[in-house]
Amino acid sequence: MTTTFDRLVLEPRRTEEPRATPVRSTETQAAESPSLVLMVLLASAGIVVYAVFLLNPANRGDWLPYAMVIAAETVLVVHALLAMWTVLSAGHDPRGFAFHHAQDRLYDLGDIVRDRAEDRPEDWEMFLDGRPVTVDVLITTYGEDLETIRRTVSAAVAMQGRHRTWVLDDGRSDEVRDLAAELGARYVRRLSSNGAKAGNINHALSLTRGELFAVLDADFVPRPTFLHETVPFFADKDVAFVQTPQTYGNLHTVISKGAAYMQAVFYRFIQPGRNRFNAAFCVGTNVVFRRAAVDSVGGIYSDSKSEDVWTSLMLHEKGWRTVFIADTLAVGDTPETIEAYSKQQLRWATGGFEIMLTHNPLSRRHPLTLDQRLQYTVTATHYLTGIAPLLLLLVPPLQIYFDLTPMNLTITPLTWVLYYAGFYVMQIFLAFYTLGSFRWQVLLLASVSFPIYTRALVNALLRRDQAWHVTGAKGEYRSPFAFITTQVLFFELLAITTAVGIWKDVSNGYPSLAVAWNATNTLILGGFVVTAWREGRAARRALRQQAAAEAEPTGEREPVALTTGGAA
């Protein structure tokens, strides 16, 4: 009978599991693909040509809409060019000789055989440089449902390689405490919630002693080989953490698909490209830290809700090296509702803007390399690309109502479309190539999220504290329209403007580009409004079904007075 031990250690070359020789992953193959390189170069050329077209004084129209277009497109063009540069660097494989040498010697085969632990990989002691390495696995929880926590804790306890699993419960739930005991994990509950997730981890670090510690969100289920694929990197003494991607398994709604696919290119190509510049940053979960590195910067950064990026920045300023591997080693949940997506993006964007406004990476006061300065500047200003659509949405109405045009009227619509396509259509083709198909959900969310990012910028400017919200938390139902008031108002404005524009075009006897542009924006915002309506309808139906089930547990309806607390 073939055991787990046989499959993972004795016969590594016959399976899909980790092997002792360098293996080029699918993501690395794609990153080194000549077709991808060609597409990136063509897209970069399209970006440059479009930028030259916009900046040509002969093409300038009225100052107000032109300034709005230039402001928005400058942000988009600069970020697109820097993204292309990073993608072209994504072929670098961080697994060198030291990694493979360490992975080959990660376990003492004699001890495993002597202890008859072949089928208990969670008991296999791990070694680095011939000495045992201690690992703590920290699972942070804050209100997630019990079954979600059960899946993650069960998988974490069973991971290959000896380790201690800790459940860090900021929700202070006795049910979670009992679940941890049932599954063989240790349980930690602190008296306050200061510092949110970062404070939770730092409190646990005061109680644990592992040389390495992994961090998992409660909704990310690790694969058995999570430690097997990450711990060997720490054979290099300068490695501070090893980050793995966030991969999602709950792609059931428009929001969850859009939120997941928005990050797909980042994890497949941008983060691997940052390895080349020693600028890959932590994303808060699915990561393994060296305790000594975190101690050197005073613990996980706790003065921001984007503790992951801030901690990465502090570590890089201290001279530590970071590693990102593109292999999926844990699968979790992405926001499924407009409420969850809005709160997640607001928190992330606020943290990014905080770096931009309070810790300018380009400042020479911070000991970073030039490459790191550029990469962290991209990170800190990334969410400006989400505000840019706001300016572009307002340009067509200016032309329809006030005859203010962004570009010279002597330019034919075909000329404009050709230059425009050189930038935007090539971006779509590139996304199509990397994701395997065109994900319209990404276009939808990218176009309608500007109120979230605008609010985040205001929060950062005014130093408003952003409350912590958990992606997988369950709570009282709130209508999705409570979170998209601005989008609904813009949809109404654009719908009316489209009607006015069509009436003017009919009167003039010829179609205008502004009306076509405005109508497209109206359809996109309308699609989002329809998505919210469908989400709300589904949620209300689920609540009615739940209420009916609770009211009739034995098939007979209970008196209303008993269920409401009134007198019988």
Coordinates of C-alpha atoms in Angstrom, one line a residue:
M1 CA 0.0 0.0 0.0
T2 CA 1.3 3.4 -1.0
T3 CA 1.4 5.9 1.9
T4 CA 1.5 9.6 2.1
F5 CA 5.2 9.3 3.0
D6 CA 5.9 7.3 -0.1
R7 CA 4.1 9.8 -2.4
L8 CA 5.7 12.9 -1.0
V9 CA 9.2 11.7 -0.1
L10 CA 10.2 8.3 -1.5
E11 CA 8.7 8.8 -5.0
P12 CA 8.5 12.6 -5.5
R13 CA 8.9 12.5 -9.3
R14 CA 5.8 10.3 -9.9
T15 CA 3.3 12.7 -8.4
E16 CA 1.9 16.2 -8.8
E17 CA 3.3 17.1 -5.3
P18 CA 6.5 19.1 -4.6
R19 CA 9.6 17.6 -6.2
A20 CA 13.3 17.9 -5.5
T21 CA 14.2 19.5 -8.8
P22 CA 13.3 22.9 -10.1
V23 CA 9.9 22.8 -11.7
R24 CA 8.6 25.7 -13.8
S25 CA 5.1 26.5 -12.7
T26 CA 2.3 27.3 -15.1
E27 CA 2.4 30.9 -13.9
T28 CA 6.2 31.1 -14.6
Q29 CA 5.7 29.6 -18.0
A30 CA 3.1 32.2 -18.8
A31 CA 5.3 35.0 -17.5
E32 CA 8.1 33.9 -19.8
S33 CA 5.9 33.3 -22.8
P34 CA 7.2 35.0 -25.9
S35 CA 3.5 35.7 -26.9
L36 CA 3.0 37.5 -23.6
V37 CA 6.2 39.5 -24.0
L38 CA 5.1 40.6 -27.5
M39 CA 1.7 41.6 -26.2
V40 CA 3.2 43.6 -23.3
L41 CA 5.5 45.4 -25.7
L42 CA 2.6 46.2 -28.1
A43 CA 0.5 47.4 -25.2
S44 CA 3.3 49.6 -24.0
A45 CA 3.7 51.1 -27.5
G46 CA 0.0 51.7 -27.6
I47 CA 0.2 53.5 -24.2
V48 CA 3.0 55.7 -25.4
V49 CA 1.3 56.6 -28.7
Y50 CA -1.9 57.4 -26.9
A51 CA 0.0 59.6 -24.4
V52 CA 1.7 61.5 -27.2
F53 CA -1.7 62.0 -28.9
L54 CA -3.3 63.5 -25.8
L55 CA -0.4 65.8 -25.1
N56 CA -0.1 67.1 -28.6
P57 CA -1.2 70.9 -28.3
A58 CA -2.8 70.7 -31.8
N59 CA -5.3 68.1 -30.4
R60 CA -6.3 70.1 -27.3
G61 CA -9.9 71.1 -27.0
D62 CA -11.6 73.2 -24.3
W63 CA -9.5 73.6 -21.2
L64 CA -11.9 72.2 -18.6
P65 CA -12.7 68.8 -20.1
Y66 CA -9.2 68.6 -21.6
A67 CA -7.7 69.1 -18.1
M68 CA -10.0 66.4 -16.7
V69 CA -9.0 63.9 -19.4
I70 CA -5.3 64.6 -18.9
A71 CA -5.5 64.3 -15.1
A72 CA -7.3 61.0 -15.4
E73 CA -5.3 59.5 -18.3
T74 CA -2.0 60.5 -16.7
V75 CA -2.7 58.4 -13.7
L76 CA -3.9 55.5 -15.9
V77 CA -1.0 55.8 -18.4
V78 CA 1.7 56.0 -15.8
H79 CA 0.4 53.0 -13.8
A80 CA -0.1 51.0 -17.0
L81 CA 3.5 51.6 -18.1
L82 CA 4.9 50.6 -14.7
A83 CA 2.7 47.5 -14.7
M84 CA 4.0 46.5 -18.1
W85 CA 7.6 47.0 -16.8
T86 CA 6.8 44.8 -13.8
V87 CA 5.1 42.1 -15.9
L88 CA 8.2 41.8 -18.1
S89 CA 10.2 41.0 -15.0
A90 CA 7.8 38.2 -13.8
G91 CA 9.8 35.3 -15.3
H92 CA 12.2 35.3 -12.3
D93 CA 11.9 32.1 -10.3
P94 CA 12.7 32.7 -6.6
R95 CA 13.5 29.0 -6.1
G96 CA 17.2 28.8 -6.2
F97 CA 19.7 26.2 -5.2
A98 CA 19.4 27.0 -1.5
F99 CA 15.6 26.4 -1.6
H100 CA 15.9 23.0 -3.3
H101 CA 18.8 22.0 -1.1
A102 CA 16.8 22.9 2.0
Q103 CA 13.6 21.2 0.7
D104 CA 15.5 18.0 0.0
R105 CA 16.6 17.9 3.6
L106 CA 13.5 19.3 5.3
Y107 CA 12.7 16.0 7.0
D108 CA 14.7 13.3 8.8
L109 CA 13.6 10.2 7.0
G110 CA 15.1 8.0 9.6
D111 CA 13.1 9.6 12.4
I112 CA 9.9 9.3 10.4
V113 CA 10.4 5.6 9.8
R114 CA 11.5 4.9 13.3
D115 CA 8.5 6.7 14.8
R116 CA 6.2 5.0 12.2
A117 CA 4.9 8.4 11.2
E118 CA 4.7 7.8 7.5
D119 CA 1.0 8.5 7.5
R120 CA 1.1 11.3 10.0
P121 CA 2.8 14.1 7.9
E122 CA 1.7 16.7 10.5
D123 CA 4.1 15.1 12.9
W124 CA 7.2 15.2 10.7
E125 CA 9.8 17.5 12.3
M126 CA 11.2 20.0 9.9
F127 CA 14.9 21.0 9.7
L128 CA 16.8 23.9 8.3
D129 CA 20.6 23.8 8.2
G130 CA 20.5 20.5 10.1
R131 CA 18.6 21.9 13.1
P132 CA 14.9 21.7 14.0
V133 CA 12.7 24.7 13.1
T134 CA 9.7 25.6 15.1
V135 CA 6.6 26.9 13.3
D136 CA 3.4 28.5 14.7
V137 CA 0.4 28.8 12.5
L138 CA -1.8 31.7 13.5
I139 CA -5.4 31.8 12.3
T140 CA -7.1 35.1 12.9
T141 CA -10.9 35.1 13.5
Y142 CA -13.4 37.9 14.1
G143 CA -17.0 36.9 13.7
E144 CA -16.7 34.4 10.9
D145 CA -19.2 31.6 10.9
L146 CA -18.3 28.4 12.7
E147 CA -18.1 26.1 9.6
T148 CA -15.8 28.5 7.9
I149 CA -13.4 28.4 10.8
R150 CA -13.7 24.6 11.1
R151 CA -12.6 24.1 7.5
T152 CA -9.5 26.3 8.0
V153 CA -8.5 25.0 11.4
S154 CA -8.9 21.4 10.4
A155 CA -6.8 21.9 7.3
A156 CA -4.1 23.9 9.2
V157 CA -3.8 21.2 11.9
A158 CA -3.3 18.6 9.2
M159 CA -0.6 20.4 7.2
Q160 CA 2.6 18.5 6.5
G161 CA 5.4 19.4 8.8
R162 CA 5.4 19.6 12.6
H163 CA 3.8 22.9 13.8
R164 CA 1.5 24.4 16.4
T165 CA -1.8 25.8 15.3
W166 CA -3.3 28.7 17.2
V167 CA -6.8 30.2 16.8
L168 CA -6.7 34.0 17.6
D169 CA -10.3 34.9 18.4
D170 CA -11.0 38.6 18.5
G171 CA -14.7 37.6 18.3
R172 CA -14.4 36.2 21.8
S173 CA -16.7 33.2 21.0
D174 CA -17.0 30.3 23.4
E175 CA -18.1 28.2 20.4
V176 CA -14.9 29.0 18.6
R177 CA -13.0 28.1 21.8
D178 CA -14.7 24.7 22.0
L179 CA -14.1 24.1 18.3
A180 CA -10.4 24.8 18.6
A181 CA -10.1 22.3 21.5
E182 CA -12.1 19.7 19.5
L183 CA -9.7 20.1 16.5
G184 CA -6.5 20.1 18.5
A185 CA -5.6 23.7 18.1
R186 CA -4.6 26.2 20.8
Y187 CA -7.0 29.1 21.5
V188 CA -6.1 32.7 22.3
R189 CA -8.6 35.4 23.4
R190 CA -7.4 38.9 24.3
L191 CA -9.1 41.4 26.5
S192 CA -9.3 44.2 23.9
S193 CA -9.4 44.6 20.2
N194 CA -6.7 47.3 20.0
G195 CA -4.8 47.3 16.8
A196 CA -7.4 45.1 15.0
K197 CA -5.8 42.2 13.2
A198 CA -2.3 43.5 13.7
G199 CA -2.9 43.8 17.4
N200 CA -4.3 40.3 17.5
I201 CA -1.2 38.8 15.8
N202 CA 1.2 40.9 18.0
H203 CA -0.6 39.6 21.1
A204 CA -0.2 36.0 19.9
L205 CA 3.5 36.6 19.3
S206 CA 3.9 37.5 22.9
L207 CA 2.6 34.0 23.8
T208 CA 4.3 31.9 21.1
R209 CA 8.0 31.1 20.6
G210 CA 8.2 29.7 17.0
E211 CA 11.1 30.7 14.9
L212 CA 8.7 31.1 12.0
F213 CA 5.0 31.9 12.1
A214 CA 2.3 31.6 9.4
V215 CA -0.7 33.8 9.2
L216 CA -4.0 32.6 7.8
D217 CA -7.3 34.4 7.7
A218 CA -10.2 32.3 9.0
D219 CA -11.6 31.8 5.5
F220 CA -8.4 30.7 3.8
V221 CA -8.1 26.9 3.8
P222 CA -4.4 25.9 3.5
R223 CA -3.3 22.9 1.4
P224 CA -1.3 20.1 3.0
T225 CA 1.9 21.2 1.4
F226 CA 1.7 24.9 2.5
L227 CA 4.7 24.7 4.9
H228 CA 6.6 22.2 2.7
E229 CA 6.6 24.8 -0.1
T230 CA 7.4 27.9 2.0
V231 CA 9.7 26.9 4.9
P232 CA 12.7 26.0 2.8
F233 CA 13.1 29.6 1.6
F234 CA 14.1 30.5 5.2
A235 CA 17.4 28.7 4.7
D236 CA 18.5 32.1 3.4
K237 CA 19.0 34.1 6.5
D238 CA 17.9 37.4 4.9
V239 CA 14.4 36.2 4.0
A240 CA 11.7 38.0 6.1
F241 CA 8.6 36.4 4.8
V242 CA 7.3 34.2 2.0
Q243 CA 4.0 35.2 0.5
T244 CA 1.6 33.0 -1.5
P245 CA -1.3 34.2 -3.6
Q246 CA -4.9 34.8 -2.5
T247 CA -6.9 32.3 -4.6
Y248 CA -10.7 32.2 -4.3
G249 CA -13.2 29.4 -4.5
N250 CA -16.5 31.2 -4.1
L251 CA -16.9 32.7 -7.5
H252 CA -20.7 32.5 -7.4
T253 CA -21.8 36.2 -7.9
V254 CA -21.0 39.1 -10.2
I255 CA -19.2 40.8 -7.3
S256 CA -17.2 37.8 -6.2
K257 CA -16.1 37.1 -9.8
G258 CA -15.2 40.7 -10.4
A259 CA -13.3 41.1 -7.1
A260 CA -11.4 37.9 -7.7
Y261 CA -10.5 38.5 -11.3
M262 CA -9.4 42.1 -10.5
Q263 CA -6.6 40.5 -8.4
A264 CA -5.7 37.6 -10.8
V265 CA -3.2 39.5 -12.9
F266 CA -1.7 41.0 -9.8
Y267 CA -1.0 37.6 -8.3
R268 CA 0.0 35.9 -11.5
F269 CA 2.3 38.6 -12.9
I270 CA 2.8 41.8 -10.8
Q271 CA 3.8 40.2 -7.5
P272 CA 6.2 37.7 -9.3
G273 CA 7.7 40.6 -11.1
R274 CA 8.3 42.4 -7.8
N275 CA 10.5 39.5 -6.7
R276 CA 13.1 40.8 -9.2
F277 CA 13.2 44.1 -7.3
N278 CA 12.9 42.7 -3.8
A279 CA 9.6 44.6 -3.5
A280 CA 7.0 41.8 -3.2
F281 CA 4.8 42.7 -0.2
C282 CA 2.6 40.9 2.2
V283 CA -1.1 40.6 1.6
G284 CA -2.2 39.7 5.1
T285 CA -2.9 36.0 4.8
N286 CA -1.3 32.9 3.3
V287 CA 2.1 34.1 4.4
V288 CA 5.0 32.8 6.6
F289 CA 7.2 35.2 8.6
R290 CA 10.5 35.0 10.3
R291 CA 10.0 36.1 13.8
A292 CA 13.4 37.8 14.1
A293 CA 12.5 39.9 11.1
V294 CA 9.2 41.0 12.5
D295 CA 10.8 41.7 15.9
S296 CA 13.4 43.9 14.2
V297 CA 10.6 46.4 13.1
G298 CA 8.7 46.3 16.4
G299 CA 6.1 43.7 15.4
I300 CA 3.3 43.8 12.8
Y301 CA 2.5 47.4 12.0
S302 CA -0.7 48.3 14.0
D303 CA -1.3 52.0 13.2
S304 CA -3.1 51.2 9.9
K305 CA -5.8 48.8 8.7
S306 CA -3.4 47.9 5.8
E307 CA -0.9 46.4 8.3
D308 CA 0.4 44.0 5.7
V309 CA 1.8 46.6 3.2
W310 CA 3.1 48.8 6.0
T311 CA 4.9 45.9 7.7
S312 CA 6.4 44.9 4.3
L313 CA 7.6 48.5 3.8
M314 CA 9.2 48.6 7.2
L315 CA 11.0 45.3 6.6
H316 CA 12.3 46.4 3.2
E317 CA 13.6 49.6 4.8
K318 CA 15.5 47.4 7.3
G319 CA 17.2 45.5 4.4
W320 CA 15.2 42.3 4.7
R321 CA 14.4 40.2 1.6
T322 CA 10.9 39.0 0.7
V323 CA 9.7 36.2 -1.5
F324 CA 6.5 35.7 -3.5
I325 CA 5.6 32.3 -5.0
A326 CA 2.7 32.1 -7.5
D327 CA 1.6 28.6 -6.5
T328 CA -1.8 28.3 -4.9
L329 CA -1.3 27.0 -1.4
A330 CA -4.6 28.2 0.2
V331 CA -8.0 28.8 -1.1
G332 CA -10.4 31.3 0.5
D333 CA -13.4 33.6 0.1
T334 CA -13.6 36.9 -1.8
P335 CA -16.4 39.4 -1.1
E336 CA -19.7 38.1 -2.5
T337 CA -21.9 41.2 -1.9
I338 CA -21.7 44.9 -2.6
E339 CA -21.5 45.6 1.1
A340 CA -18.5 43.3 1.7
Y341 CA -16.7 44.5 -1.5
S342 CA -17.2 48.2 -0.6
K343 CA -15.9 47.7 3.0
Q344 CA -12.9 45.7 1.9
Q345 CA -11.9 48.1 -0.9
L346 CA -12.4 51.1 1.4
R347 CA -10.1 49.6 4.0
W348 CA -7.4 48.6 1.4
A349 CA -7.5 52.0 -0.4
T350 CA -7.4 54.0 2.8
G351 CA -4.2 52.1 3.8
G352 CA -2.6 52.8 0.4
F353 CA -3.4 56.5 0.5
E354 CA -2.0 56.7 4.1
I355 CA 1.4 55.5 2.7
M356 CA 1.2 58.1 -0.1
L357 CA 0.4 61.0 2.2
T358 CA 2.4 60.2 5.3
H359 CA 5.3 58.0 4.2
N360 CA 6.3 59.0 0.6
P361 CA 8.3 56.1 -0.7
L362 CA 10.2 58.4 -3.1
S363 CA 11.6 60.4 -0.2
R364 CA 15.4 59.8 0.3
R365 CA 14.7 59.7 4.0
H366 CA 13.6 56.1 3.6
P367 CA 16.4 53.5 2.9
L368 CA 15.0 51.8 -0.2
T369 CA 16.4 51.0 -3.5
L370 CA 15.2 52.9 -6.6
D371 CA 13.3 49.9 -7.7
Q372 CA 11.6 49.6 -4.3
R373 CA 10.7 53.3 -4.3
L374 CA 9.0 53.0 -7.6
Q375 CA 7.1 49.8 -6.7
Y376 CA 5.9 51.2 -3.4
T377 CA 4.9 54.4 -5.1
V378 CA 2.8 52.4 -7.5
T379 CA 1.2 50.6 -4.5
A380 CA 0.6 53.8 -2.6
T381 CA -1.0 55.6 -5.6
H382 CA -2.7 52.5 -7.1
Y383 CA -6.2 53.4 -6.0
L384 CA -6.0 56.8 -7.8
T385 CA -6.7 54.7 -10.9
G386 CA -10.1 53.9 -9.3
I387 CA -10.9 57.6 -9.0
A388 CA -9.9 58.4 -12.6
P389 CA -13.2 57.0 -14.0
L390 CA -15.0 59.7 -12.1
L391 CA -13.4 62.5 -14.1
L392 CA -13.9 60.6 -17.4
L393 CA -17.6 60.0 -16.6
L394 CA -18.1 63.8 -16.3
V395 CA -16.5 64.7 -19.7
P396 CA -19.4 63.6 -22.1
P397 CA -22.0 65.6 -20.1
L398 CA -19.9 68.7 -20.4
Q399 CA -19.9 68.3 -24.2
I400 CA -23.6 67.4 -24.4
Y401 CA -24.9 70.2 -22.2
F402 CA -22.3 73.0 -22.7
D403 CA -20.5 72.0 -26.0
L404 CA -17.2 71.8 -24.2
T405 CA -15.0 69.2 -26.0
P406 CA -11.8 67.6 -24.6
M407 CA -10.2 67.3 -28.0
N408 CA -10.0 69.4 -31.1
L409 CA -13.2 69.1 -33.2
T410 CA -11.1 68.7 -36.4
I411 CA -10.2 65.2 -35.3
T412 CA -12.4 62.6 -36.8
P413 CA -14.1 60.1 -34.5
L414 CA -12.2 57.3 -36.3
T415 CA -8.9 59.0 -35.5
W416 CA -9.9 59.2 -31.8
V417 CA -11.0 55.6 -31.7
L418 CA -7.8 54.4 -33.2
Y419 CA -5.7 56.2 -30.6
Y420 CA -8.1 55.2 -27.8
A421 CA -8.0 51.5 -28.9
G422 CA -4.2 51.6 -28.9
F423 CA -4.4 52.1 -25.1
Y424 CA -7.7 50.6 -23.9
V425 CA -8.3 47.8 -26.3
M426 CA -4.8 46.5 -26.0
Q427 CA -5.3 46.4 -22.2
I428 CA -8.4 44.3 -22.7
F429 CA -6.5 41.9 -25.1
L430 CA -3.7 41.6 -22.5
A431 CA -6.2 40.8 -19.7
F432 CA -8.0 38.4 -22.1
Y433 CA -4.7 36.6 -22.7
T434 CA -3.7 36.4 -19.0
L435 CA -7.1 35.5 -17.6
G436 CA -8.1 33.2 -20.5
S437 CA -11.2 35.2 -21.4
F438 CA -12.7 38.7 -21.1
R439 CA -14.0 39.2 -17.6
W440 CA -16.7 41.8 -17.9
Q441 CA -17.2 41.8 -14.2
V442 CA -13.7 43.4 -13.8
L443 CA -14.7 46.2 -16.2
L444 CA -17.9 46.7 -14.2
L445 CA -16.3 47.0 -10.8
A446 CA -13.4 49.1 -12.1
S447 CA -15.8 51.6 -13.6
V448 CA -18.2 52.0 -10.7
S449 CA -15.9 51.9 -7.6
F450 CA -14.8 55.5 -7.7
P451 CA -17.1 56.6 -4.8
I452 CA -15.3 54.0 -2.6
Y453 CA -11.8 55.2 -3.5
T454 CA -12.8 58.9 -3.3
R455 CA -14.0 58.3 0.3
A456 CA -10.8 56.4 1.1
L457 CA -8.8 59.4 -0.1
V458 CA -10.8 61.7 2.1
N459 CA -10.4 59.4 5.0
A460 CA -6.6 59.4 4.6
L461 CA -6.5 63.2 4.2
L462 CA -8.6 63.8 7.3
R463 CA -6.9 60.9 9.3
R464 CA -10.2 59.2 9.9
D465 CA -10.0 55.8 11.4
Q466 CA -11.4 53.1 9.2
A467 CA -13.3 50.4 11.1
W468 CA -12.3 46.8 10.6
H469 CA -14.7 44.5 8.7
V470 CA -14.2 40.8 8.0
T471 CA -14.9 39.5 4.5
G472 CA -16.6 36.4 5.7
A473 CA -18.5 37.8 8.6
K474 CA -22.3 37.2 8.7
G475 CA -24.6 39.8 10.1
E476 CA -27.9 41.6 9.8
Y477 CA -29.1 42.1 6.2
R478 CA -28.6 45.6 4.7
S479 CA -29.8 46.5 1.2
P480 CA -26.9 46.8 -1.3
F481 CA -28.5 50.2 -2.3
A482 CA -27.4 51.5 1.0
F483 CA -23.8 51.4 -0.3
I484 CA -24.3 52.6 -3.9
T485 CA -26.2 55.9 -3.5
T486 CA -23.6 57.8 -5.5
Q487 CA -23.6 55.2 -8.3
V488 CA -27.4 55.3 -8.5
L489 CA -27.3 59.1 -8.8
F490 CA -24.7 59.0 -11.5
F491 CA -26.7 56.4 -13.4
E492 CA -29.8 58.7 -13.3
L493 CA -27.7 61.7 -14.4
L494 CA -26.1 59.8 -17.3
A495 CA -29.4 58.2 -18.4
I496 CA -31.0 61.7 -18.7
T497 CA -27.9 63.0 -20.4
T498 CA -27.9 60.2 -22.9
A499 CA -31.6 61.0 -23.8
V500 CA -30.7 64.7 -24.2
G501 CA -27.7 63.8 -26.3
I502 CA -29.7 61.6 -28.6
W503 CA -32.3 64.3 -29.0
K504 CA -29.6 66.8 -29.9
D505 CA -28.0 64.4 -32.4
V506 CA -31.3 63.8 -34.1
S507 CA -31.8 67.6 -34.3
N508 CA -28.3 68.1 -35.7
G509 CA -28.7 65.2 -38.2
Y510 CA -25.4 63.4 -37.2
P511 CA -24.2 61.2 -34.3
S512 CA -21.6 62.4 -31.8
L513 CA -18.9 60.6 -30.0
A514 CA -19.9 62.2 -26.7
V515 CA -23.3 60.5 -26.8
A516 CA -21.8 57.1 -27.6
W517 CA -19.3 57.5 -24.8
N518 CA -22.0 58.7 -22.4
A519 CA -24.4 55.8 -23.4
T520 CA -21.7 53.3 -22.8
N521 CA -21.1 54.7 -19.3
T522 CA -24.8 54.6 -18.7
L523 CA -25.0 50.9 -19.6
I524 CA -22.1 50.1 -17.3
L525 CA -23.6 51.9 -14.3
G526 CA -27.0 50.5 -15.2
G527 CA -25.5 47.0 -15.1
F528 CA -24.2 47.6 -11.6
V529 CA -27.6 48.9 -10.5
V530 CA -29.3 45.7 -11.9
T531 CA -26.6 43.7 -10.1
A532 CA -27.5 45.4 -6.8
W533 CA -31.2 44.8 -7.4
R534 CA -30.7 41.1 -8.1
E535 CA -28.5 40.8 -5.0
G536 CA -31.1 42.4 -2.8
R537 CA -33.9 40.3 -4.2
A538 CA -31.9 37.1 -3.6
A539 CA -31.0 38.2 0.0
R540 CA -34.6 39.0 0.8
R541 CA -35.8 35.6 -0.6
A542 CA -33.1 33.8 1.6
L543 CA -34.3 35.7 4.7
R544 CA -37.9 34.8 4.1
Q545 CA -37.0 31.1 3.7
Q546 CA -34.9 31.2 6.8
A547 CA -37.7 32.9 8.8
A548 CA -40.1 30.3 7.6
A549 CA -37.8 27.5 8.5
E550 CA -37.3 28.9 12.0
A551 CA -41.0 29.5 12.5
E552 CA -41.9 25.9 11.7
P553 CA -39.2 23.7 13.2
T554 CA -41.6 20.8 13.6
G555 CA -43.9 21.5 10.7
E556 CA -46.4 23.5 12.8
R557 CA -46.4 27.3 12.9
E558 CA -45.7 28.6 16.4
P559 CA -47.8 31.4 17.8
V560 CA -46.5 34.9 17.0
A561 CA -46.5 35.9 20.6
L562 CA -44.0 33.1 21.5
T563 CA -41.5 34.2 18.8
T564 CA -41.7 37.9 19.5
G565 CA -41.5 37.7 23.3
G566 CA -45.1 38.9 23.8
A567 CA -47.6 37.3 26.2
A568 CA -49.5 34.2 25.0

